[in-house]
Amino acid sequence: DVKVTQSSRYLVKRTGEKVFLECVQDMDHENMFWYRQDPGLGLRLIYFSYDVKMKEKGDIPEGYSVSREKKERFSLILESASTNQTSMYLCASSGSKQGGGELFFGEGSRLTVL
Amino acid sequence: QQQVKQSPQSLIVQKGGISIINCAYENTAFDYFPWYQQFPGKGPALLIAIRPDVSEKKEGRFTISFNKSAKQFSLHIMDSQPGDSATYFCAARGGGATNKLIFGTGTLLAVQP
């Protein structure tokens, strides 16, 4: 079974704190993604990575950064959390050789910033 | 031009009825159109997908209808069941090796027994 694991399901942080969201995939996929899910706004792409140490900005990268030191791990970093970053964060991966564009998602990390 | 517009935002259907969710796009370079299904507390999962050279694709009770000239596609769920209650997202891929998808805003479907 393919698996994308997000280490923290629920987090509560204070404004200004640094937040790390970790994601690990076991499918040897080249591509990894971080999305943010908000009611009425759907899934919005924050950052993606198509190779180790490579990253590209998505549609809403402001206030976020990412790190991909190993192929299986993709981290999302909030340098200074703000209340408008309260959201559900979804990690996904895909293999470029698969064709078809299937993304495999983790179960999400719900972040609350107080 | 990169948006995918999805409607309705929510939908209530009686058991056994047909659920229909619509999406529209502008970018003619999109080359792949999947639908994802998300149950509460879970991440989205691929349900069914279509390429623009096909007008319809059916998998069990789920059918995608694709109208290339109108730049619209829709998901039809026949004989809707309470277990189909979930959030549905349409999406479109812009091409290239990274499989970057643009998602619609989602439709919350409730199938009443």
Short mmCIF file of C-alpha atoms in Angstrom, two decimals:
data_model
loop_
_atom_site.label_atom_id
_atom_site.label_comp_id
_atom_site.label_asym_id
_atom_site.label_seq_id
_atom_site.Cartn_x
_atom_site.Cartn_y
_atom_site.Cartn_z
CA ASP A 1 0.00 0.00 0.00
CA VAL A 2 1.28 3.45 -0.88
CA LYS A 3 1.66 5.72 2.06
CA VAL A 4 2.18 9.40 2.75
CA THR A 5 2.62 10.09 6.43
CA GLN A 6 2.24 13.46 8.08
CA SER A 7 3.76 13.25 11.51
CA SER A 8 1.47 15.70 13.29
CA ARG A 9 -2.30 15.47 12.85
CA TYR A 10 -3.14 18.37 15.16
CA LEU A 11 -0.98 21.29 16.27
CA VAL A 12 -1.71 24.38 18.32
CA LYS A 13 0.88 27.15 18.13
CA ARG A 14 1.16 30.75 19.20
CA THR A 15 1.62 33.73 16.91
CA GLY A 16 5.26 34.22 16.06
CA GLU A 17 6.32 30.65 16.74
CA LYS A 18 8.29 28.67 14.17
CA VAL A 19 6.35 25.65 12.95
CA PHE A 20 7.62 22.54 11.20
CA LEU A 21 5.27 20.18 9.36
CA GLU A 22 6.88 16.92 8.33
CA CYS A 23 5.86 14.59 5.53
CA VAL A 24 7.34 11.22 4.54
CA GLN A 25 6.43 9.04 1.57
CA ASP A 26 7.42 5.44 1.01
CA MET A 27 6.79 5.20 -2.74
CA ASP A 28 10.13 6.52 -4.02
CA HIS A 29 8.23 9.35 -5.74
CA GLU A 30 10.13 12.18 -7.36
CA ASN A 31 7.49 14.85 -6.75
CA MET A 32 6.18 16.11 -3.44
CA PHE A 33 3.70 18.87 -2.72
CA TRP A 34 2.30 20.93 0.12
CA TYR A 35 -1.30 22.13 -0.18
CA ARG A 36 -3.43 24.19 2.11
CA GLN A 37 -7.15 23.37 2.41
CA ASP A 38 -9.66 25.99 3.52
CA PRO A 39 -13.47 25.83 3.29
CA GLY A 40 -14.73 27.40 0.09
CA LEU A 41 -11.21 27.82 -1.28
CA GLY A 42 -10.38 24.22 -2.11
CA LEU A 43 -6.79 23.02 -2.25
CA ARG A 44 -4.18 25.66 -2.89
CA LEU A 45 -0.59 24.78 -3.72
CA ILE A 46 2.02 26.28 -1.41
CA TYR A 47 5.26 24.70 -2.64
CA PHE A 48 6.33 21.65 -4.56
CA SER A 49 9.54 19.77 -5.16
CA TYR A 50 10.44 17.61 -8.13
CA ASP A 51 13.79 16.41 -6.82
CA VAL A 52 15.95 16.42 -3.72
CA LYS A 53 17.07 19.94 -2.79
CA MET A 54 14.82 21.37 -5.53
CA LYS A 55 11.73 23.44 -4.80
CA GLU A 56 9.31 25.64 -6.65
CA LYS A 57 6.76 28.13 -5.42
CA GLY A 58 3.14 27.30 -5.83
CA ASP A 59 0.23 29.70 -5.80
CA ILE A 60 0.46 30.90 -2.17
CA PRO A 61 4.10 30.64 -0.97
CA GLU A 62 4.16 33.81 1.13
CA GLY A 63 4.95 33.10 4.77
CA TYR A 64 6.14 29.56 4.07
CA SER A 65 9.36 27.80 3.16
CA VAL A 66 10.20 24.15 2.46
CA SER A 67 13.07 21.74 2.78
CA ARG A 68 13.78 18.54 0.90
CA GLU A 69 17.08 17.00 1.99
CA LYS A 70 16.04 13.42 1.27
CA LYS A 71 13.85 12.03 -1.49
CA GLU A 72 11.27 10.63 0.90
CA ARG A 73 10.89 13.66 3.16
CA PHE A 74 9.40 17.10 2.48
CA SER A 75 9.05 19.64 5.26
CA LEU A 76 6.91 22.76 5.38
CA ILE A 77 8.17 25.58 7.58
CA LEU A 78 6.27 28.55 8.92
CA GLU A 79 9.02 30.92 10.03
CA SER A 80 6.71 33.07 12.15
CA ALA A 81 3.22 31.67 12.43
CA SER A 82 0.28 34.03 12.08
CA THR A 83 -3.42 33.52 12.79
CA ASN A 84 -4.24 33.58 9.07
CA GLN A 85 -2.16 30.44 8.69
CA THR A 86 -4.66 28.47 10.74
CA SER A 87 -5.66 25.77 8.28
CA MET A 88 -5.50 22.16 7.20
CA TYR A 89 -2.20 21.32 5.50
CA LEU A 90 -2.00 18.40 3.11
CA CYS A 91 1.15 16.77 1.81
CA ALA A 92 1.09 14.76 -1.41
CA SER A 93 3.48 12.89 -3.65
CA SER A 94 3.50 11.66 -7.23
CA GLY A 95 5.89 9.77 -9.46
CA SER A 96 6.63 11.50 -12.75
CA LYS A 97 6.94 8.14 -14.52
CA GLN A 98 3.44 7.11 -13.55
CA GLY A 99 1.70 9.32 -15.99
CA GLY A 100 -1.89 10.18 -15.23
CA GLY A 101 -1.01 12.71 -12.61
CA GLU A 102 -2.21 10.77 -9.60
CA LEU A 103 -1.40 12.46 -6.33
CA PHE A 104 -1.24 10.44 -3.13
CA PHE A 105 -2.20 12.51 -0.11
CA GLY A 106 -1.47 12.22 3.56
CA GLU A 107 -4.28 12.57 6.08
CA GLY A 108 -3.48 16.18 6.81
CA SER A 109 -2.13 18.33 9.62
CA ARG A 110 -4.62 20.70 11.21
CA LEU A 111 -2.79 23.76 12.49
CA THR A 112 -4.34 26.30 14.82
CA VAL A 113 -2.41 29.52 15.47
CA LEU A 114 -3.56 31.45 18.52
CA GLN B 1 -6.64 31.41 -16.81
CA GLN B 2 -5.24 28.93 -14.33
CA GLN B 3 -8.49 28.58 -12.38
CA VAL B 4 -10.86 25.67 -12.27
CA LYS B 5 -14.37 26.75 -11.28
CA GLN B 6 -16.49 24.16 -9.47
CA SER B 7 -20.19 24.16 -8.62
CA PRO B 8 -22.24 23.68 -6.57
CA GLN B 9 -20.49 24.30 -3.27
CA SER B 10 -22.79 21.82 -1.56
CA LEU B 11 -25.32 19.26 -2.70
CA ILE B 12 -27.96 17.16 -1.00
CA VAL B 13 -29.26 14.11 -2.86
CA GLN B 14 -31.64 11.36 -1.85
CA LYS B 15 -30.41 7.78 -1.80
CA GLY B 16 -30.72 6.30 -5.27
CA GLY B 17 -30.64 9.69 -6.98
CA ILE B 18 -28.08 11.16 -9.36
CA SER B 19 -25.45 13.55 -8.06
CA ILE B 20 -23.98 15.99 -10.58
CA ILE B 21 -21.00 18.26 -9.98
CA ASN B 22 -19.73 20.64 -12.63
CA CYS B 23 -16.37 22.21 -13.39
CA ALA B 24 -15.18 24.72 -15.97
CA TYR B 25 -11.73 25.83 -17.04
CA GLU B 26 -10.12 28.38 -19.33
CA ASN B 27 -6.66 27.08 -20.08
CA THR B 28 -6.74 24.93 -23.22
CA ALA B 29 -3.29 23.55 -22.34
CA PHE B 30 -4.76 21.43 -19.55
CA ASP B 31 -4.24 17.80 -20.52
CA TYR B 32 -5.67 15.71 -17.71
CA PHE B 33 -8.78 16.10 -15.56
CA PRO B 34 -9.10 14.03 -12.38
CA TRP B 35 -11.71 13.97 -9.66
CA TYR B 36 -10.68 13.44 -6.04
CA GLN B 37 -12.89 12.22 -3.22
CA GLN B 38 -12.26 13.20 0.39
CA PHE B 39 -13.90 11.66 3.44
CA PRO B 40 -13.85 13.50 6.78
CA GLY B 41 -10.49 13.18 8.52
CA LYS B 42 -8.80 11.76 5.44
CA GLY B 43 -6.75 13.13 2.60
CA PRO B 44 -8.24 13.31 -0.90
CA ALA B 45 -7.93 10.20 -3.05
CA LEU B 46 -8.17 9.81 -6.80
CA LEU B 47 -11.67 8.70 -7.84
CA ILE B 48 -11.70 8.85 -11.63
CA ALA B 49 -9.90 10.80 -14.36
CA ILE B 50 -10.23 11.67 -18.03
CA ARG B 51 -8.08 13.03 -20.85
CA PRO B 52 -9.42 15.63 -23.31
CA ASP B 53 -9.45 13.25 -26.27
CA VAL B 54 -12.33 11.31 -24.67
CA SER B 55 -15.86 12.65 -24.12
CA GLU B 56 -16.92 10.24 -21.40
CA LYS B 57 -15.40 7.81 -18.94
CA LYS B 58 -17.34 5.47 -16.71
CA GLU B 59 -16.17 3.48 -13.72
CA GLY B 60 -18.97 1.71 -11.92
CA ARG B 61 -21.48 4.30 -10.72
CA PHE B 62 -19.13 7.20 -11.45
CA THR B 63 -19.01 8.90 -14.85
CA ILE B 64 -17.04 11.88 -16.11
CA SER B 65 -18.56 13.78 -19.02
CA PHE B 66 -16.12 16.04 -20.88
CA ASN B 67 -17.03 18.85 -23.29
CA LYS B 68 -13.83 20.14 -24.84
CA SER B 69 -15.42 22.90 -26.90
CA ALA B 70 -17.25 24.30 -23.88
CA LYS B 71 -14.24 23.72 -21.61
CA GLN B 72 -16.42 21.99 -19.07
CA PHE B 73 -16.45 18.62 -17.37
CA SER B 74 -18.73 17.05 -14.84
CA LEU B 75 -18.96 14.13 -12.43
CA HIS B 76 -22.13 12.07 -12.33
CA ILE B 77 -22.77 9.66 -9.48
CA MET B 78 -25.56 7.26 -10.37
CA ASP B 79 -27.64 5.52 -7.70
CA SER B 80 -26.05 7.72 -5.03
CA GLN B 81 -25.49 6.03 -1.67
CA PRO B 82 -24.97 7.41 1.85
CA GLY B 83 -21.40 6.06 1.64
CA ASP B 84 -20.77 8.50 -1.23
CA SER B 85 -21.18 11.41 1.20
CA ALA B 86 -17.85 13.23 0.95
CA THR B 87 -16.19 16.29 -0.50
CA TYR B 88 -15.41 16.09 -4.21
CA PHE B 89 -12.73 18.11 -5.95
CA CYS B 90 -12.25 18.46 -9.67
CA ALA B 91 -8.79 19.30 -10.93
CA ALA B 92 -6.83 19.98 -14.09
CA ARG B 93 -3.20 19.38 -14.93
CA GLY B 94 -1.18 21.97 -16.76
CA GLY B 95 1.22 19.54 -18.35
CA GLY B 96 4.86 18.75 -17.70
CA ALA B 97 6.60 16.14 -15.62
CA THR B 98 5.73 17.49 -12.21
CA ASN B 99 2.03 16.60 -12.36
CA LYS B 100 1.08 19.96 -10.93
CA LEU B 101 -2.68 20.06 -10.47
CA ILE B 102 -5.03 23.02 -10.17
CA PHE B 103 -7.98 22.15 -7.94
CA GLY B 104 -11.54 23.39 -7.87
CA THR B 105 -13.04 24.71 -4.64
CA GLY B 106 -14.79 21.47 -3.73
CA THR B 107 -18.37 20.22 -3.41
CA LEU B 108 -19.71 18.79 -0.17
CA LEU B 109 -22.11 15.98 -1.08
CA ALA B 110 -24.60 14.61 1.41
CA VAL B 111 -26.65 11.59 0.37
CA GLN B 112 -29.68 11.19 2.59
CA PRO B 113 -30.97 7.69 3.39
#
